[in-house]
CSV table of C-alpha atoms in Angstrom, one decimal:
chain,number,residue,atom,x,y,z
A,1,MET,CA,0.0,0.0,0.0
A,2,ARG,CA,1.1,3.6,-0.6
A,3,HIS,CA,0.5,6.6,1.6
A,4,THR,CA,-0.8,9.8,0.1
A,5,ASP,CA,2.7,11.2,0.1
A,6,GLY,CA,3.9,8.2,-2.0
A,7,ARG,CA,5.8,6.3,0.6
A,8,ALA,CA,5.2,2.5,1.0
A,9,VAL,CA,3.2,1.4,4.0
A,10,ALA,CA,3.5,-2.1,5.3
A,11,LEU,CA,0.3,-3.6,6.7
A,12,THR,CA,0.0,-6.7,8.8
A,13,SER,CA,-2.5,-9.3,7.6
A,14,GLY,CA,-5.0,-8.2,10.2
A,15,GLU,CA,-4.7,-4.5,9.2
A,16,SER,CA,-5.0,-5.5,5.5
A,17,ARG,CA,-8.2,-7.5,6.2
A,18,LEU,CA,-9.6,-4.6,8.2
A,19,LEU,CA,-8.9,-2.1,5.5
A,20,GLY,CA,-10.3,-4.5,2.9
A,21,VAL,CA,-13.6,-4.8,4.9
A,22,LEU,CA,-13.8,-1.0,5.2
A,23,LEU,CA,-13.1,-0.6,1.5
A,24,ASP,CA,-15.9,-3.1,0.7
A,25,HIS,CA,-18.3,-1.0,2.8
A,26,PRO,CA,-17.4,2.7,2.2
A,27,GLN,CA,-19.5,5.3,3.9
A,28,THR,CA,-21.2,2.6,6.0
A,29,VAL,CA,-21.0,2.5,9.8
A,30,MET,CA,-19.6,-0.9,10.7
A,31,SER,CA,-20.1,-2.1,14.2
A,32,ARG,CA,-17.2,-3.5,16.2
A,33,SER,CA,-19.0,-6.9,16.2
A,34,SER,CA,-19.3,-6.9,12.4
A,35,LEU,CA,-15.7,-5.9,11.9
A,36,LEU,CA,-14.5,-8.6,14.3
A,37,ASP,CA,-16.6,-11.2,12.5
A,38,LEU,CA,-15.5,-10.1,9.0
A,39,THR,CA,-11.8,-9.7,9.9
A,40,LEU,CA,-11.1,-12.3,12.6
A,41,GLY,CA,-13.9,-14.8,11.9
A,42,ARG,CA,-15.0,-15.0,15.5
A,43,ASP,CA,-18.0,-13.8,17.5
A,44,ALA,CA,-17.4,-10.5,19.3
A,45,LYS,CA,-17.8,-10.1,23.0
A,46,ALA,CA,-19.2,-6.9,24.5
A,47,TYR,CA,-15.9,-6.2,26.2
A,48,ASP,CA,-13.7,-7.2,23.3
A,49,ARG,CA,-11.6,-4.2,22.2
A,50,ALA,CA,-9.4,-6.0,19.7
A,51,ILE,CA,-11.0,-4.1,16.8
A,52,ASP,CA,-10.3,-0.8,18.5
A,53,ASN,CA,-6.6,-1.6,18.7
A,54,SER,CA,-6.6,-2.7,15.1
A,55,VAL,CA,-8.3,0.5,13.9
A,56,SER,CA,-5.8,2.5,16.0
A,57,ARG,CA,-2.8,0.8,14.4
A,58,LEU,CA,-4.3,1.2,10.9
A,59,ARG,CA,-5.0,4.9,11.5
A,60,ARG,CA,-1.4,5.5,12.6
A,61,LYS,CA,-0.2,4.0,9.3
A,62,ILE,CA,-2.7,5.6,6.8
A,63,GLU,CA,-4.0,8.9,8.4
A,64,VAL,CA,-2.2,12.2,7.9
A,65,ASP,CA,-2.9,12.9,11.6
A,66,ALA,CA,-4.0,9.8,13.5
A,67,SER,CA,-5.1,12.0,16.5
A,68,SER,CA,-7.7,13.6,14.2
A,69,PRO,CA,-8.7,10.9,11.8
A,70,ARG,CA,-10.4,11.8,8.6
A,71,LEU,CA,-10.4,8.5,6.7
A,72,ILE,CA,-11.6,6.1,9.4
A,73,VAL,CA,-13.9,7.9,11.7
A,74,THR,CA,-15.5,6.7,14.9
A,75,GLU,CA,-19.3,6.8,15.0
A,76,TRP,CA,-20.0,7.0,18.7
A,77,GLY,CA,-22.3,4.2,19.7
A,78,GLY,CA,-22.1,2.7,16.2
A,79,GLY,CA,-18.6,1.7,15.3
A,80,TYR,CA,-16.3,2.9,12.5
A,81,ARG,CA,-16.9,4.3,9.0
A,82,LEU,CA,-14.5,4.8,6.1
A,83,THR,CA,-15.2,8.3,4.8
A,84,ALA,CA,-13.4,7.9,1.4
A,85,ASP,CA,-15.2,7.4,-1.8
A,86,VAL,CA,-14.2,4.0,-3.2
A,87,GLU,CA,-14.4,3.0,-6.8
A,88,HIS,CA,-14.2,-0.8,-7.5
A,89,VAL,CA,-12.7,-1.7,-10.9
């Protein structure tokens, strides 16, 4: 993957799966439970914060400013949403 400034960004397999799910569902609020199911293939538990850690790591790699994310935003009470327009070819 390449960052907007052109530099290569290495993603782990988990980060790659997470990004893939978000790219498949742009502009859609994805619950933590759905993201866990689609990326890790296991049922989410109410206290399971694994997806939050994955989103945080992915943001640090792809956002211009991870402390003020603009690509992967948190929808309070809902989950996460990829704000970018995605064109599948």
